[in-house]
Amino acid sequence: MSRWILDHIRAAHDAWKRTSDRLTQFVILVSLLGILLAIPGWLAQIWLGMVSLVPEDAVRSEAIVFLKQELDIEARIDLERALAEMPDIDQIIFVPRSAALEQLSAQDGLGPIADLKSNNPLPDAFRVKFSAQGVESRENQVVESLTSDQRIFALRYYPSTRIQYMSLVETLGFLGIGLSALTVIGVLMAVFLVAAADVVDDRRRIKLYTLLGAPRHFIRRPYLYRATLLGILAGLTACLVISLLNEVMSTTLASNLRALDRRLEDFPTDGRILIGVALTAILASWIGAERAVSRQLRALH
Amino acid sequence: MIEFESVAKVYDGRRRALSDVNFRLAPGEMAFLTGHSGAGKSTLLRLILGLETASSGTVRVAGADLSTLSGEKLARYRRRVGVVFQDPNLEEDLSVFDNVALPLRISGFNESEIPKRVKAALSRVDLSDQASASPHVLSGGQQQRVGIARAIVHRPALLVADEPTGNLDPELSARVMRMFTQFQQLGVTILVATHERAVVESLPFRRLVIENGTLISDGMGAN
């Protein structure tokens, strides 16, 4: 067997030996990291879950722009272009007065309106959809500038639920981001501290290996193997906690949604979150071990 | 083999550990480095092992200026040096065999070559029958001999020992010194740092005496 493989097998064995020697500490650390990392993961799961469930009109504002007079095709394109250049406008749909009359007459009790076809009192209109990321102030600016346009007769603005409750949404969003950042910092600190303590315990060993001429990668290897094991187990624990939380906490939500639409019966955990959380755990423990060993090696000189 | 030219070492810009140290140790020569605790012996050894760099002057080992070595070159240099510590620093998780084999594995020796070398090293220190034992079942003297076997297993050209008999009784100390003498006769350059006068005076080797960071005497032992 090649020397390289043998060295790696020995390092993995060494890492496992170290882990089993301090099994309680290791299990506590895995659980702590798993639970801490599950917090931002769960928040992200709620956010992504809600985004996929929220109806479009709750996140996108809309405006119906009634035109003062019938425009020729060139003038209409000109106005459409002017609308398209405005901030936060995502979609512009031209609704000719004949189509508006047809749609109106299709509604319950408004059938007789169809008789007005020859003397249609409705104006041509544009249906303007704002972007899902639109901001209240910018949408108001757009409404104001449209209202003052000479070509426009009237305008009806339907702000999205998101815009109506923007301040609450922002507060909750910032709280979520803040909480996630704090837990990630907590995770990093925990990993770094434990990795440092682990390496300090092995100071004598690191010095011996250095004096025997071991290259840095040789000294580091067992610690990195242990860090990888820690990261994988912590990541798996976090994924398990997120999935459990999702299963338990979303039961009521899922049953209500099922009543609205059977397609919403399943409320699955987002795979991207699980992958992200697992990678964060592995990366954090890797960086922790790498940093701790490097510091110890630097301290020797 | 070892050359110190006007070497000084100052810590934190003010604490002077070594001043103007000059000496040469020829290949195959054995010498004692003596002095009280804090005299500068450990600093001098750390310079030879590349754990420190001189504040001024030059430290050369086998022609190489140690201040120019770093990273992999420094590691390669250390693989050619044997080190014996006061505390043998054995890995408790490994058997005696694996402890002695450690420098060979670090140096990338072929696995088929390792048992032969380890057996030879263990037989030099009279521990052939303890190869499979765990270090914690050995006596202090035996542990020290395992440490010596580990230091010579890769047949270094230079052996540096820091208080190798510090934890041993006089009889064991004499035995360890006899081993060093045998290695020296095989052509190994040996520098032994010790503050034990009895050990130094019993052997006819060169004696470097250091005091307050200065080399105050360089001559042959009393016998």
CSV table of N, CA, C and O in Angstrom, one decimal, chain A residues 3 6 10 17 21 204-205 207-215 218 300-301, chain B residues 46 50-51 72 75 78-79 85 89-91 93 102 105-106 108-109 111 150:
chain,number,residue,atom,x,y,z
A,3,ARG,N,2.6,4.8,0.7
A,3,ARG,CA,2.9,5.6,1.9
A,3,ARG,C,1.8,6.6,2.2
A,3,ARG,O,1.3,6.7,3.3
A,6,LEU,N,-1.3,4.9,3.6
A,6,LEU,CA,-1.0,4.5,5.0
A,6,LEU,C,-1.0,5.6,6.0
A,6,LEU,O,-1.6,5.5,7.1
A,10,ARG,N,-3.5,6.0,9.1
A,10,ARG,CA,-3.0,6.2,10.5
A,10,ARG,C,-3.6,7.5,11.1
A,10,ARG,O,-4.0,7.5,12.3
A,17,LYS,N,-9.2,7.6,17.7
A,17,LYS,CA,-8.7,7.3,19.0
A,17,LYS,C,-9.0,8.5,19.9
A,17,LYS,O,-9.5,8.4,21.0
A,21,ASP,N,-11.5,8.7,23.1
A,21,ASP,CA,-10.9,9.0,24.4
A,21,ASP,C,-11.7,10.1,25.1
A,21,ASP,O,-11.7,10.2,26.3
A,204,ARG,N,2.4,19.1,23.8
A,204,ARG,CA,3.6,18.3,23.9
A,204,ARG,C,3.8,17.4,22.7
A,204,ARG,O,4.9,17.3,22.1
A,205,ARG,N,2.7,16.8,22.2
A,205,ARG,CA,2.7,15.9,21.1
A,205,ARG,C,3.1,16.7,19.8
A,205,ARG,O,3.9,16.2,19.0
A,207,LYS,N,4.8,19.4,19.6
A,207,LYS,CA,6.2,19.8,19.7
A,207,LYS,C,7.1,18.6,19.3
A,207,LYS,O,8.1,18.7,18.6
A,208,LEU,N,6.7,17.4,19.9
A,208,LEU,CA,7.5,16.2,19.6
A,208,LEU,C,7.5,16.0,18.0
A,208,LEU,O,8.6,15.8,17.5
A,209,TYR,N,6.4,16.0,17.4
A,209,TYR,CA,6.3,15.7,16.0
A,209,TYR,C,7.1,16.8,15.2
A,209,TYR,O,7.7,16.5,14.2
A,210,THR,N,7.0,18.0,15.7
A,210,THR,CA,7.8,19.1,15.0
A,210,THR,C,9.3,18.8,15.1
A,210,THR,O,10.0,18.9,14.1
A,211,LEU,N,9.7,18.4,16.3
A,211,LEU,CA,11.2,18.1,16.4
A,211,LEU,C,11.6,16.9,15.7
A,211,LEU,O,12.8,16.8,15.3
A,212,LEU,N,10.7,16.0,15.5
A,212,LEU,CA,11.0,14.8,14.7
A,212,LEU,C,11.0,15.1,13.2
A,212,LEU,O,11.3,14.2,12.4
A,213,GLY,N,10.7,16.3,12.8
A,213,GLY,CA,10.7,16.7,11.4
A,213,GLY,C,9.5,16.5,10.7
A,213,GLY,O,9.5,16.4,9.4
A,214,ALA,N,8.3,16.3,11.4
A,214,ALA,CA,7.1,16.1,10.7
A,214,ALA,C,6.6,17.3,9.9
A,214,ALA,O,6.7,18.4,10.5
A,215,PRO,N,6.3,17.2,8.7
A,215,PRO,CA,5.7,18.4,8.0
A,215,PRO,C,4.4,18.8,8.6
A,215,PRO,O,3.7,18.0,9.2
A,218,PHE,N,1.3,16.7,8.0
A,218,PHE,CA,1.4,15.4,8.7
A,218,PHE,C,0.8,15.6,10.2
A,218,PHE,O,0.1,14.8,10.7
A,300,LEU,N,5.3,27.6,18.7
A,300,LEU,CA,6.5,26.8,18.9
A,300,LEU,C,7.8,27.5,18.5
A,300,LEU,O,8.9,27.3,19.0
A,301,HIS,N,7.6,28.4,17.5
A,301,HIS,CA,8.8,29.1,17.0
A,301,HIS,C,9.0,30.5,17.6
A,301,HIS,O,8.0,31.2,17.7
B,46,ARG,N,17.7,25.0,21.4
B,46,ARG,CA,16.5,25.5,20.5
B,46,ARG,C,17.0,26.1,19.2
B,46,ARG,O,16.4,25.9,18.2
B,50,GLY,N,16.4,24.5,15.4
B,50,GLY,CA,15.6,25.4,14.5
B,50,GLY,C,14.3,25.9,15.1
B,50,GLY,O,13.4,26.3,14.4
B,51,LEU,N,14.2,25.8,16.5
B,51,LEU,CA,13.0,26.4,17.1
B,51,LEU,C,13.1,27.9,17.3
B,51,LEU,O,12.1,28.5,17.6
B,72,GLU,N,9.3,23.3,4.8
B,72,GLU,CA,9.6,21.9,4.5
B,72,GLU,C,11.2,21.7,4.6
B,72,GLU,O,11.6,20.6,5.1
B,75,ALA,N,11.9,21.2,8.2
B,75,ALA,CA,11.4,19.9,8.7
B,75,ALA,C,12.4,18.8,8.2
B,75,ALA,O,12.7,17.8,8.9
B,78,ARG,N,15.4,18.7,10.4
B,78,ARG,CA,15.1,18.1,11.7
B,78,ARG,C,15.1,16.6,11.6
B,78,ARG,O,15.4,15.9,12.5
B,79,ARG,N,14.7,16.1,10.4
B,79,ARG,CA,14.7,14.6,10.2
B,79,ARG,C,16.1,14.0,10.2
B,79,ARG,O,16.2,12.8,10.3
B,85,PHE,N,15.1,13.9,25.0
B,85,PHE,CA,14.6,14.9,26.0
B,85,PHE,C,14.8,14.3,27.4
B,85,PHE,O,14.9,13.1,27.6
B,89,ASN,N,9.0,11.8,26.5
B,89,ASN,CA,7.9,12.2,25.5
B,89,ASN,C,7.4,11.1,24.7
B,89,ASN,O,7.3,11.3,23.4
B,90,LEU,N,7.1,10.0,25.3
B,90,LEU,CA,6.6,8.9,24.4
B,90,LEU,C,5.1,9.0,24.2
B,90,LEU,O,4.4,9.6,25.1
B,91,GLU,N,4.6,8.5,23.1
B,91,GLU,CA,3.2,8.5,22.8
B,91,GLU,C,2.6,7.3,23.6
B,91,GLU,O,2.9,6.1,23.2
B,93,ASP,N,-0.3,6.1,23.5
B,93,ASP,CA,-1.3,5.3,22.7
B,93,ASP,C,-0.5,4.3,21.8
B,93,ASP,O,-1.2,3.4,21.3
B,102,LEU,N,8.3,6.0,14.8
B,102,LEU,CA,7.7,7.3,14.5
B,102,LEU,C,8.6,8.2,13.5
B,102,LEU,O,8.1,8.6,12.5
B,105,ARG,N,8.5,6.7,10.0
B,105,ARG,CA,7.2,7.0,9.3
B,105,ARG,C,7.1,8.4,8.9
B,105,ARG,O,6.7,8.7,7.8
B,106,ILE,N,7.6,9.3,9.7
B,106,ILE,CA,7.6,10.7,9.4
B,106,ILE,C,8.5,11.0,8.2
B,106,ILE,O,8.1,11.8,7.3
B,108,GLY,N,9.1,9.0,5.9
B,108,GLY,CA,8.6,8.3,4.7
B,108,GLY,C,9.4,7.0,4.3
B,108,GLY,O,9.5,6.7,3.1
B,109,PHE,N,10.0,6.4,5.3
B,109,PHE,CA,10.7,5.1,5.1
B,109,PHE,C,9.7,4.0,4.6
B,109,PHE,O,8.5,4.0,4.9
B,111,GLU,N,7.8,0.7,4.4
B,111,GLU,CA,7.2,-0.1,5.6
B,111,GLU,C,8.0,-1.4,5.8
B,111,GLU,O,8.1,-1.8,6.9
B,150,ARG,N,14.4,5.9,19.7
B,150,ARG,CA,13.7,6.7,18.8
B,150,ARG,C,14.6,7.8,18.2
B,150,ARG,O,14.4,8.1,17.0
